[in-house]
Coordinates of C-alpha atoms and ligand atoms in Angstrom, one line a residue:
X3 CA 0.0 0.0 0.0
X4 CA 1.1 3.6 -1.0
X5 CA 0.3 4.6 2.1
X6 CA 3.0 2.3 3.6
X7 CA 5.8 2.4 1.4
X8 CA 9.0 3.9 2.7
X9 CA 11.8 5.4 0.7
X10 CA 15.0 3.2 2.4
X11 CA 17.5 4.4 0.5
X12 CA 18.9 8.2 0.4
X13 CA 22.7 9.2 -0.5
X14 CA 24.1 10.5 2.7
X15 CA 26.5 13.7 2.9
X16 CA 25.2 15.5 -0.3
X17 CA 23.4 18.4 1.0
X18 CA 24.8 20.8 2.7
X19 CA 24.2 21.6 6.9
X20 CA 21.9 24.2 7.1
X21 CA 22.0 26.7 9.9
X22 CA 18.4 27.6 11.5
X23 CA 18.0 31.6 10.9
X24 CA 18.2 34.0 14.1
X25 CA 15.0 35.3 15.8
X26 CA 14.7 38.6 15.0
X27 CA 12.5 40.8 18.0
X28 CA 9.3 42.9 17.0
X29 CA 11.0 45.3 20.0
X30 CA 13.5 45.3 22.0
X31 CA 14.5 47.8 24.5
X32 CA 16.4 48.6 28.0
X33 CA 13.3 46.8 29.9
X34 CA 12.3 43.9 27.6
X35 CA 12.1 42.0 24.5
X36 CA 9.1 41.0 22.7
X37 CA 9.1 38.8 19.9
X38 CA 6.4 37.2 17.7
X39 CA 6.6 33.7 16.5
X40 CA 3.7 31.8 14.3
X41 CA 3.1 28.1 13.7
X42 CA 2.7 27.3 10.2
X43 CA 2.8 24.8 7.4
X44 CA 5.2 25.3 5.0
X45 CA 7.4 23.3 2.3
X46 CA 10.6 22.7 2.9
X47 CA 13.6 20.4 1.1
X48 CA 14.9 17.5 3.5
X49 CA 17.5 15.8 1.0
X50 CA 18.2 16.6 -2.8
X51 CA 16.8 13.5 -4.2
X52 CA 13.1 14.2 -2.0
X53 CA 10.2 16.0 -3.2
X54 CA 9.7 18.9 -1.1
X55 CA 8.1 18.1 2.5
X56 CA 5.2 19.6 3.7
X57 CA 6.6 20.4 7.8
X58 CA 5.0 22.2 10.7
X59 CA 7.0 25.4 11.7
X60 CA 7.7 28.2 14.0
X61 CA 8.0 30.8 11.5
X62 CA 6.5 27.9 8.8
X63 CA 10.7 26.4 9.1
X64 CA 11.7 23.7 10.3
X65 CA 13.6 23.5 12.4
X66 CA 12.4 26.8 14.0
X67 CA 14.2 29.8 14.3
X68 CA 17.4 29.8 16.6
X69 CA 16.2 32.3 20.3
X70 CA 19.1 33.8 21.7
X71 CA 18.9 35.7 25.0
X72 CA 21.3 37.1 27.4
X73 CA 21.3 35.6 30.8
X74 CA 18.6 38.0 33.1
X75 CA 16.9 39.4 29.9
X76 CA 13.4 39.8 29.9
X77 CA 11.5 38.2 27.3
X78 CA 7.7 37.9 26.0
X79 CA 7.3 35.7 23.4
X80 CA 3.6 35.7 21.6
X81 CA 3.1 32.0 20.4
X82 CA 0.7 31.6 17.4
X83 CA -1.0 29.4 15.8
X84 CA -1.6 29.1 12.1
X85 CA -1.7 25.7 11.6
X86 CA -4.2 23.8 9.4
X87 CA -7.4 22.4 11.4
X88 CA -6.5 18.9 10.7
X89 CA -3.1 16.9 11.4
X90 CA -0.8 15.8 8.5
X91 CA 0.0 12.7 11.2
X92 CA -2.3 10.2 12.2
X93 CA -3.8 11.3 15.5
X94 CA -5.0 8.4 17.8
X95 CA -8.4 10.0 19.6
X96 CA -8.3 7.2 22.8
X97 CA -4.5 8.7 23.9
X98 CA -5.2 11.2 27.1
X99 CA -6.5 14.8 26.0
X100 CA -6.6 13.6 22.5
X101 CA -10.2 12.6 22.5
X102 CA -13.1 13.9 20.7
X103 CA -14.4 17.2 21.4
X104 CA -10.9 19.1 21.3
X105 CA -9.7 20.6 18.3
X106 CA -7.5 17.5 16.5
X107 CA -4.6 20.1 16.4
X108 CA -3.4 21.7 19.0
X109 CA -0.1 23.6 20.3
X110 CA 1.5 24.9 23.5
X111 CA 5.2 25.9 23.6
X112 CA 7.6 24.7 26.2
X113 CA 10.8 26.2 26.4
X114 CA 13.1 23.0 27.5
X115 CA 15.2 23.8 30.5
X116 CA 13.7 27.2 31.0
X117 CA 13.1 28.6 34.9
X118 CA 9.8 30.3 34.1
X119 CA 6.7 30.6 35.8
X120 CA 4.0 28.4 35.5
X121 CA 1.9 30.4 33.3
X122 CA 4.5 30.1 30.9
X123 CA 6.1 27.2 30.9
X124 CA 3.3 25.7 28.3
X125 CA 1.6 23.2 30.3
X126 CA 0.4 20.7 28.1
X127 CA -3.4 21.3 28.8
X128 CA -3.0 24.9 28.1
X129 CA -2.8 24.2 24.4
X130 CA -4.3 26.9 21.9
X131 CA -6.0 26.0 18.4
X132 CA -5.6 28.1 15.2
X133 CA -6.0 31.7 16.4
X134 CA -6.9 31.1 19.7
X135 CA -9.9 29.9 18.7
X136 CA -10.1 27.0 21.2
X137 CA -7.9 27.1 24.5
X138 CA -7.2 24.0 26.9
X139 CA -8.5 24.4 30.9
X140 CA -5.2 25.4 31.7
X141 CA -4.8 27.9 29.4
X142 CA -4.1 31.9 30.6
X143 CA -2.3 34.0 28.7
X144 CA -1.7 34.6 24.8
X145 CA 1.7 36.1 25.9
X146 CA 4.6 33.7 27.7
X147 CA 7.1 35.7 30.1
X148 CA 10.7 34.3 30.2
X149 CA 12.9 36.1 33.2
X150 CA 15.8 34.3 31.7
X151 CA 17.6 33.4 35.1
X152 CA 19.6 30.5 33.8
X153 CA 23.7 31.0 33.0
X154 CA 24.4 30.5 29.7
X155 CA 22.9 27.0 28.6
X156 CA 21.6 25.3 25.7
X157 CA 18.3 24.7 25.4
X158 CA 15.5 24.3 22.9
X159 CA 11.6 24.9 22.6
X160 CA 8.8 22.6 21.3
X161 CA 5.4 21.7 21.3
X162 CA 3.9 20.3 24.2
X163 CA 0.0 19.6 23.7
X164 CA -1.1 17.3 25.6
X165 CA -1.6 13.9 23.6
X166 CA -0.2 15.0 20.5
X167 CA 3.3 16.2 21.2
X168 CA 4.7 13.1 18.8
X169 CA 2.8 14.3 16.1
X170 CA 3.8 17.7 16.8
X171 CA 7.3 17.8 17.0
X172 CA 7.5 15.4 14.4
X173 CA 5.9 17.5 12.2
X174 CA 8.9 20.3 13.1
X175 CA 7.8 22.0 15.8
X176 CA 11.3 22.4 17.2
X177 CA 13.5 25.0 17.6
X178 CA 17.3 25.7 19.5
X179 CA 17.3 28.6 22.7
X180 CA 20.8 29.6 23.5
X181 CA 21.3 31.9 26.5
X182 CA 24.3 33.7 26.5
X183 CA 25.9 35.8 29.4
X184 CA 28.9 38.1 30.2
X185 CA 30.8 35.6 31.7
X186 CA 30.8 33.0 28.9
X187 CA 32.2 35.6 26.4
X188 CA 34.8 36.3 28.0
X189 CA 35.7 32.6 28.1
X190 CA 36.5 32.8 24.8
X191 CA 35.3 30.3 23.2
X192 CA 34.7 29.7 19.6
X193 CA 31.7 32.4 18.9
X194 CA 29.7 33.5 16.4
X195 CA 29.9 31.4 12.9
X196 CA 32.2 28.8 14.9
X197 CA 29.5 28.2 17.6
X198 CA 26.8 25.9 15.5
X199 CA 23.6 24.6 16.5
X200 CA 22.9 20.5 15.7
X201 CA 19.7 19.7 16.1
X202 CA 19.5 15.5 15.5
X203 CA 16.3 13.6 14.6
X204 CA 14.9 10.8 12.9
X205 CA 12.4 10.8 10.1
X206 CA 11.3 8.3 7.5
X207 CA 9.9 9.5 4.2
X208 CA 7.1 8.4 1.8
X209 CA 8.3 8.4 -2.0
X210 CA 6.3 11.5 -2.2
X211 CA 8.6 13.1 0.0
X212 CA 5.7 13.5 2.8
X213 CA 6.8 12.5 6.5
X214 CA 5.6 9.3 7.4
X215 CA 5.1 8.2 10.7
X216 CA 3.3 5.1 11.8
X217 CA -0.8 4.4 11.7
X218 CA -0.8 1.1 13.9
X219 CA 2.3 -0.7 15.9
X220 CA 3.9 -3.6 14.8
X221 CA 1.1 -5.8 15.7
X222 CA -1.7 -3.9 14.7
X223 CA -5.0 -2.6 17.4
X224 CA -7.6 -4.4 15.4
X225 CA -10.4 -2.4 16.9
X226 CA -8.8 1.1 15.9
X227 CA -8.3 2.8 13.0
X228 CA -5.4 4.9 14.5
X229 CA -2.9 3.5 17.3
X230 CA 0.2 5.0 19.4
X231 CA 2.9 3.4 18.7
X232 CA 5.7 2.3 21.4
X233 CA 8.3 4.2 20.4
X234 CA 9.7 5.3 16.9
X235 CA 12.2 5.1 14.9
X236 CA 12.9 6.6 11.3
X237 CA 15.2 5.2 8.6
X238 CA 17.1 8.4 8.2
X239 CA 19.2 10.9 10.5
X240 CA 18.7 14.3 10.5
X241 CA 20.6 17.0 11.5
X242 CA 18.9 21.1 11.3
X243 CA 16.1 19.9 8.8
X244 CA 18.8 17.6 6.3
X245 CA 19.4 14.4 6.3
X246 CA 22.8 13.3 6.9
X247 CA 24.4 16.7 5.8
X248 CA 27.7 17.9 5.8
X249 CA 29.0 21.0 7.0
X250 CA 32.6 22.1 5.2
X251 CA 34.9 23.3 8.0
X252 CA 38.2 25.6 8.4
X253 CA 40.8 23.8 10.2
X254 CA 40.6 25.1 13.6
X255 CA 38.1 25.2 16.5
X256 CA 34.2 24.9 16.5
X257 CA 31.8 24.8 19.0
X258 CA 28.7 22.7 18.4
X259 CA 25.2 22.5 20.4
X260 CA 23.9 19.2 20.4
X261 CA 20.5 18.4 21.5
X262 CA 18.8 14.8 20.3
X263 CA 15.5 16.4 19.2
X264 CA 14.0 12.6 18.4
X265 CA 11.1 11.3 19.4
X266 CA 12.6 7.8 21.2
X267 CA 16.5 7.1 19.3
X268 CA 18.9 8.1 21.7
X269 CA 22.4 8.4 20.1
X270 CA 26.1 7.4 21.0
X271 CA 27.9 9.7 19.4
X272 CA 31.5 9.1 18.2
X273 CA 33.8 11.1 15.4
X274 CA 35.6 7.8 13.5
X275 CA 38.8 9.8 12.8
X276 CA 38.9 8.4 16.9
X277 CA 39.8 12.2 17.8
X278 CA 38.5 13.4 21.2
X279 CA 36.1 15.6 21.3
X280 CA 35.8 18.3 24.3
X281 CA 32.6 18.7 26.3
X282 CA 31.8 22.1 28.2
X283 CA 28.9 22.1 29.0
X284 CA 25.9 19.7 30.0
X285 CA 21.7 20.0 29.8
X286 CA 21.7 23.4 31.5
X287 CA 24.8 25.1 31.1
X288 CA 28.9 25.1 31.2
X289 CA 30.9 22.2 33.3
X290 CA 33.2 23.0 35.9
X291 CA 36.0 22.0 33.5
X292 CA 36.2 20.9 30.1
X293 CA 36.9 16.9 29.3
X294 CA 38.3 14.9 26.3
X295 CA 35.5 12.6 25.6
X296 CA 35.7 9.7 22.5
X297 CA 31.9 8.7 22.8
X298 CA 28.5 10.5 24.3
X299 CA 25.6 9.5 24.7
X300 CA 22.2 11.7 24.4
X301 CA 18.8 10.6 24.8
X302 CA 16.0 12.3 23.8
X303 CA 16.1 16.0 24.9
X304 CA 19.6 15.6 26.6
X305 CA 22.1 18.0 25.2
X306 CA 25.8 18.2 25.1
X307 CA 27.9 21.6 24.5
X308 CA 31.0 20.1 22.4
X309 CA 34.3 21.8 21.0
X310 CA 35.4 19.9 18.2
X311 CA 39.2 20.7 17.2
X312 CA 39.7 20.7 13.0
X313 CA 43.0 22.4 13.3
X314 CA 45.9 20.4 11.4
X315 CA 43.0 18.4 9.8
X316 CA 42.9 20.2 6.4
X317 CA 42.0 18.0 3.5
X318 CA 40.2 15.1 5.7
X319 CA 36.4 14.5 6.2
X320 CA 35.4 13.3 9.5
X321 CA 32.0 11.4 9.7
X322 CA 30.2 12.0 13.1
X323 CA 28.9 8.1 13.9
X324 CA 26.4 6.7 16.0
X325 CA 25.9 3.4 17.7
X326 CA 23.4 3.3 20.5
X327 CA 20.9 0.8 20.3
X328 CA 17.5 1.5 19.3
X329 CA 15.0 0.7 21.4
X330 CA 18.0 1.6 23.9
X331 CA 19.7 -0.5 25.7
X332 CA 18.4 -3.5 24.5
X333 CA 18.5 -2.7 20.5
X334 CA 17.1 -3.8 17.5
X335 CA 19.4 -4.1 14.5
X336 CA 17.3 -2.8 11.7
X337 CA 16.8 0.1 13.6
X338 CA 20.0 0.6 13.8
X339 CA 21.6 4.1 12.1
X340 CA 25.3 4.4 12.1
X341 CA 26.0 8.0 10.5
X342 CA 24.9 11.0 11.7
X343 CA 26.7 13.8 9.6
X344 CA 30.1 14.4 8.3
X345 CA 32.6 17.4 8.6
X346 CA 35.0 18.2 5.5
X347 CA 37.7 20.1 6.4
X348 CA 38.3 22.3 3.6
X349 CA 37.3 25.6 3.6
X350 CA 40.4 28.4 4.0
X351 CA 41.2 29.4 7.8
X352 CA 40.0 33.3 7.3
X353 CA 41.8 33.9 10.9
X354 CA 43.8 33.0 13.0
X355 CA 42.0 30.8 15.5
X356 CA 42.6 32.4 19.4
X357 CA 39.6 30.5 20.9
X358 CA 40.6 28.4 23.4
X359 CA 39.0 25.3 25.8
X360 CA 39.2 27.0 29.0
X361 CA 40.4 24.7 31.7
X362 CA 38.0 26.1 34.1
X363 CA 34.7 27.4 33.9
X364 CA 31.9 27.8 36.3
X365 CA 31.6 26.1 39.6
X366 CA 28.8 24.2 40.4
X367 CA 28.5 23.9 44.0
X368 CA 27.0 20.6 45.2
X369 CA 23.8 20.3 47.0
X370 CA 23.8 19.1 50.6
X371 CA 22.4 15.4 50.7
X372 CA 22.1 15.3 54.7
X373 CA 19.0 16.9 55.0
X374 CA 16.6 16.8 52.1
X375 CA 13.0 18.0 52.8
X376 CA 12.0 15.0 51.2
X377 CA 12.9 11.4 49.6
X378 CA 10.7 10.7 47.0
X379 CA 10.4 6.8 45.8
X380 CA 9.1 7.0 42.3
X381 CA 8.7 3.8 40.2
X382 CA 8.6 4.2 36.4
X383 CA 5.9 1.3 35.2
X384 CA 4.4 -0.3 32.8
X385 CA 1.6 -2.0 32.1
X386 CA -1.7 -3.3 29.9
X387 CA -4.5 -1.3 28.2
X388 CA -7.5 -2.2 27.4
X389 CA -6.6 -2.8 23.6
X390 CA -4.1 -5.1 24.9
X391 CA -1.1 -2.3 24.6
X392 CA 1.6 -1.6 26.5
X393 CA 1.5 2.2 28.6
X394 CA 4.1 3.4 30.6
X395 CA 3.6 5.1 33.9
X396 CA 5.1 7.1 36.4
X397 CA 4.4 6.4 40.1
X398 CA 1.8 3.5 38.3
X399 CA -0.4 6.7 38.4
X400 CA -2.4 8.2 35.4
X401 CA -1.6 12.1 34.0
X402 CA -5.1 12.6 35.4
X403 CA -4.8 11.0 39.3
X404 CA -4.8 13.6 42.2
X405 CA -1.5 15.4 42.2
X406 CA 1.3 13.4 44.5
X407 CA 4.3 15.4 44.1
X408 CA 4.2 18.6 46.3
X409 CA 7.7 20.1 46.8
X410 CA 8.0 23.3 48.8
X411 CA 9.2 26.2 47.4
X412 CA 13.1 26.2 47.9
X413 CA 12.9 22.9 49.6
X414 CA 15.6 20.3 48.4
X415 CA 14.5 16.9 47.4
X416 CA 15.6 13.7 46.3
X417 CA 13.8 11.6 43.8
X418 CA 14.7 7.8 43.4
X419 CA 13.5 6.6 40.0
X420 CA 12.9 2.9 39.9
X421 CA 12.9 1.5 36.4
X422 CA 10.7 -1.8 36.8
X423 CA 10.8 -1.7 33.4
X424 CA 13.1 -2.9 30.2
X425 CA 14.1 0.2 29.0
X426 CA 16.1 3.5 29.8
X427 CA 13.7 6.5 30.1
X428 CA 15.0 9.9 29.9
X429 CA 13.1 11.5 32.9
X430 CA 13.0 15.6 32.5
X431 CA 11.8 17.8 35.0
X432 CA 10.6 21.5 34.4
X433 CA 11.1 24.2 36.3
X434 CA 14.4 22.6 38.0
X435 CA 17.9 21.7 37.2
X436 CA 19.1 18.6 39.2
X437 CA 22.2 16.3 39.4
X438 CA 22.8 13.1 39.2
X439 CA 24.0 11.5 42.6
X440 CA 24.6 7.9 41.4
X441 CA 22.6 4.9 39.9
X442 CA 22.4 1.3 41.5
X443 CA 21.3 -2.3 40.6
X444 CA 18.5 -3.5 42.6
X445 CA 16.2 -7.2 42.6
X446 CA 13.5 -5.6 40.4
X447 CA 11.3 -9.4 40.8
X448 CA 11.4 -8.8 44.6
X449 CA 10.7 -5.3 44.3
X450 CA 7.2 -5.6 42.4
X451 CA 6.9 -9.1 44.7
X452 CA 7.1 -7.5 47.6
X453 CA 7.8 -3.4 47.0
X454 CA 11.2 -3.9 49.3
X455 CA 14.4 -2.1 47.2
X456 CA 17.2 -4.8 47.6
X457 CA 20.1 -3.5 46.4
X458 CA 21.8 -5.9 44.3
X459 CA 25.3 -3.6 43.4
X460 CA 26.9 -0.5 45.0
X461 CA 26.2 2.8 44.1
X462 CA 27.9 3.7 40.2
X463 CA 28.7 7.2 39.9
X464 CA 27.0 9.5 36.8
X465 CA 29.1 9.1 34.0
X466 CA 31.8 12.4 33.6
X467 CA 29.5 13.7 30.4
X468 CA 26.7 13.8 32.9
X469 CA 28.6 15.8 35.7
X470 CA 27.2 19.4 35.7
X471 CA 23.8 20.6 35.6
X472 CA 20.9 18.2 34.5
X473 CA 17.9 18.7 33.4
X474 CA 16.8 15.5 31.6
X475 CA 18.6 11.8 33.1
X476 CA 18.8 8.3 31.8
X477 CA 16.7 6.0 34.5
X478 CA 18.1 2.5 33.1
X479 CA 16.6 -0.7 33.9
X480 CA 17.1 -2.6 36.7
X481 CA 18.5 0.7 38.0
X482 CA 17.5 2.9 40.4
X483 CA 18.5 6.2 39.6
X484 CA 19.0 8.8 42.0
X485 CA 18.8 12.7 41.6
X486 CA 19.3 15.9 43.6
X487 CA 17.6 19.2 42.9
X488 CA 15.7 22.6 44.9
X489 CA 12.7 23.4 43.7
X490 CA 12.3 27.7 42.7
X491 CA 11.9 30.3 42.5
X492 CA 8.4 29.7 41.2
X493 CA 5.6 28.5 43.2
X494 CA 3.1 26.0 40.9
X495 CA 2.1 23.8 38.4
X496 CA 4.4 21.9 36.5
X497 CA 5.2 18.7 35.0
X498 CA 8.0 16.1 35.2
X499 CA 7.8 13.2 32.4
X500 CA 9.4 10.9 30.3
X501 CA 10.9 12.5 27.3
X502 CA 10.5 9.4 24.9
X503 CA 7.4 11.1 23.1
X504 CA 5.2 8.3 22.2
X505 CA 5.8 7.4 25.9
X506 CA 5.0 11.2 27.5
X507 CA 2.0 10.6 25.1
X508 CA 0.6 8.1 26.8
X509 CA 0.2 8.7 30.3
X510 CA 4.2 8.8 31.2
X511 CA 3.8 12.0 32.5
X512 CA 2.5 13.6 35.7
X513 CA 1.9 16.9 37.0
X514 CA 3.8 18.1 40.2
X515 CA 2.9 21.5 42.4
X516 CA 5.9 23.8 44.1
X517 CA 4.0 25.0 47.4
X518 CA 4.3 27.9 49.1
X519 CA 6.4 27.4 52.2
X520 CA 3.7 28.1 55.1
X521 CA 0.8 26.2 52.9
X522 CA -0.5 22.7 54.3
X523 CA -1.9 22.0 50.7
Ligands
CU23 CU1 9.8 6.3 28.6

């Protein structure tokens, strides 16, 4: 069936890397800046031997426009919608907040990584349809205000709508949000044309050159039309809106953003001329101090802040590889992809490069473990529906059960998160960045038995890529996972979730409320 038929085969490394454009503001003064930014469909060219794509954009691109603020600036941001009334991806109606009786499309922007208050942080049921016509319950303002009171980080904004978020981002709602600061320029780093965005996803293609994304799982919901899938995985690697592009080089320094932007591959990124490659900077910002690396691995929404060294290189091509296992850990080899992008090293060096890799950056103070406010015990589930599918859960609770999670404002907490289930989730919370304090092996049979945590290993340590500020971690099976953070400066609704999106479509995803200090809520 046409419907079904994949392209599987697309020359890699012939079309160039694109570079998302710069948001430009409607104002911007000594106070604020405001900016406008529309949803829309436009037609864009993924590869040189597909017909043009139809994609969902901020700004009708894909991927969206690149945000760039100063660390402290404040920022309004008017999110539109212009979409078309009906989704280019097959919506399944029986996912949470995807039923009948709300508009089939739907968008709410959340800036990922962002301390913002609530009212801004796109909560998924405060989804708007085309011009505002519909709103979700949640829903309060037209106009999202960003205080901006991260250091310099690398983040990124997408859709969030409650049920649909898949379809949404797969569609290209996704865009990069750098903050910069004082501090980090005077690092001197590579900057300006040297300091590049990569934005990785997967996407398969019809022959038409539409997107195509599953109707039905593997083993197909007889008694729907539409089904969620599990997880997904495209045939193709994309990197800013190409697939497998390259990007021609001078032989000196770059420094590349990295975020895996895919709905469930997570990536182990390597470069196979076996160079290092030098991380700064983790989810929400710079490290304390730089480190070689040879392999990282992101999963969905993590991000690394790499400095890639091209000097003395001239004339070579250096293919950026991939070999994480997909579904991850335990794999499945056709889904395997094992380029991302390559790197050609051959344009002129117009200067002199004096960037360096600072040895030391920023200090990241650890939090106190003695006396948390609380110790939260959080299992990540799954489990059965009634069409005989498999749903993840957090806390074995549905995103519509009373709210459990009620940190006080400026409280410190630890969250254990015990995978009793086969595969890694990337847990992110909003609002807060955490760290990691350490993973550890426990008897997950005697644990559902009998809800006792026996510890089967000692404690391992988060890996050295992970060492810094978090906002999204790897909760691996057979693992519990253990996490620090403080909950502020914003009192609130929020959410915490998995950030596999056909899992945070269905029902991997709660809510959570920062409480005032003196409230007994
Ligand atoms: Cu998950």
């Amino acid at each position: 069936m046409y419907e079904n038929t994949k392209v599987t085969r697309l020359t890699k490394f012939v079309d160039a890397l694109p570079i998302p454009p710069k948001l430009q503001p409607v104002t911007r003064n000594n106070a604020y800046t405001y900016y406008e930014v529309t949803m829309k469909e436009g037609k864009q060219s993924l590869h040189r031997d597909l017909p043009f794509t139809t994609v969902w954009g901020y700004d009708g691109v894909f991927p969206g426009p690149t945000i760039e603020v100063d660390s402290g600036e404040k920022v309004f941001i008017k999110w539109m919608n212009a979409l078309p009334r009906k989704h280019m991806l097959p919506v399944d109606f029986t996912v949470h907040g995807a039923h009948k009786g709300v508009p089939e499309v739907r968008t709410v922007v959340h800036v990922h990584g962002a301390v913002v208050e609530p009212e801004s942080d796109g909560y998924p049921e405060s989804w708007f349809s085309a011009n505002f016509e519909q709103v979700g319950p949640t829903f309060t303002k037209k106009i999202y205000r960003y205080d901006n009171y991260m250091n310099s980080c690398t983040l990124w904004y997408h859709d969030h709508a409650l049920g649909i978020t898949r379809l949404n981002i797969y569609a290209g709602l996704a865009g990069m949000y750098l903050v910069r600061s004082a501090f980090e320029g005077s690092l001197n780093l590579p900057s300006s044309s040297y300091d590049i965005p990569l934005i990785i996803q997967d996407r398969s293609f019809r022959p038409d050159g539409s997107l195509y994304y599953p109707t039905q799982p593997d083993e197909p919901v007889s008694d729907l039309k539409t089904s969620v899938v599990p997880e997904f995985f495209g045939n193709t690697i994309l990197v800013n809106g190409k697939v497998w592009p390259f990007l021609k080089v001078e032989p000196r320094k770059y420094r590349f953003r990295v975020v895996n932007a895919s709905n469930s591959r997570f990536y182990r990124i390597k470069l196979d001329s076996g160079q290092l490659m030098y991380q700064i900077g983790t989810d929400r910002g710079l490290m304390e101090r730089p480190i070689g690396i040879r392999s990282i691995t992101l999963a969905p929404a993590e991000r690394a802040d790499l400095v890639i060294d091209f000097t003395n290189l001239k004339g070579t091509s250096i293919i950026m590889t991939n070999d994480a296992p997909a579904p991850f850990p335990e794999g499945d080899k056709e889904n395997e992809i094992m380029e991302i992008m390559k790197f050609i090293v051959d344009l002129p060096l117009r200067h002199i490069d004096t960037s360096v890799i600072p040895s030391y950056m920023e200090s990241i103070p650890k939090l106190p473990q003695q006396t948390p406010a609380n110790k939260r015990f959080l299992t990540l589930d799954h489990t059965m529906d009634q069409f005989g599918r498999e749903i993840m859960l957090l806390d074995n609770k549905d995103w519509d059960a009373p709210i459990s999670e009620k940190p006080k404002l400026w409280s410190t907490e630890i969250w254990y998160l015990i995978n009793t289930t086969e595969d890694t989730h990337p847990i992110h919370i909003h609002l807060v960045d955490f760290q990691i304090l350490g993973r550890r092996k426990y008897n997950v049979e005697r644990f559902i038995r009998d809800r006792v945590i026996e510890y089967t290993g000692s404690t391992i340590p988060p890996e050295p890529q992970e060492c810094g500020k978090k906002d999204t971690v790897r909760a691996n099976p057979e693992e519990i996972t253990k996490i620090i953070m403080n909950f502020g400066p914003y009192t609130g609704l929020y959410v915490w979730h998995c950030h596999m999106l056909e899992h945070e479509d269905y029902e991997m995803m709660r809510p959570f409320l920062v409480i005032r200090n003196d409230s007994n809520k």
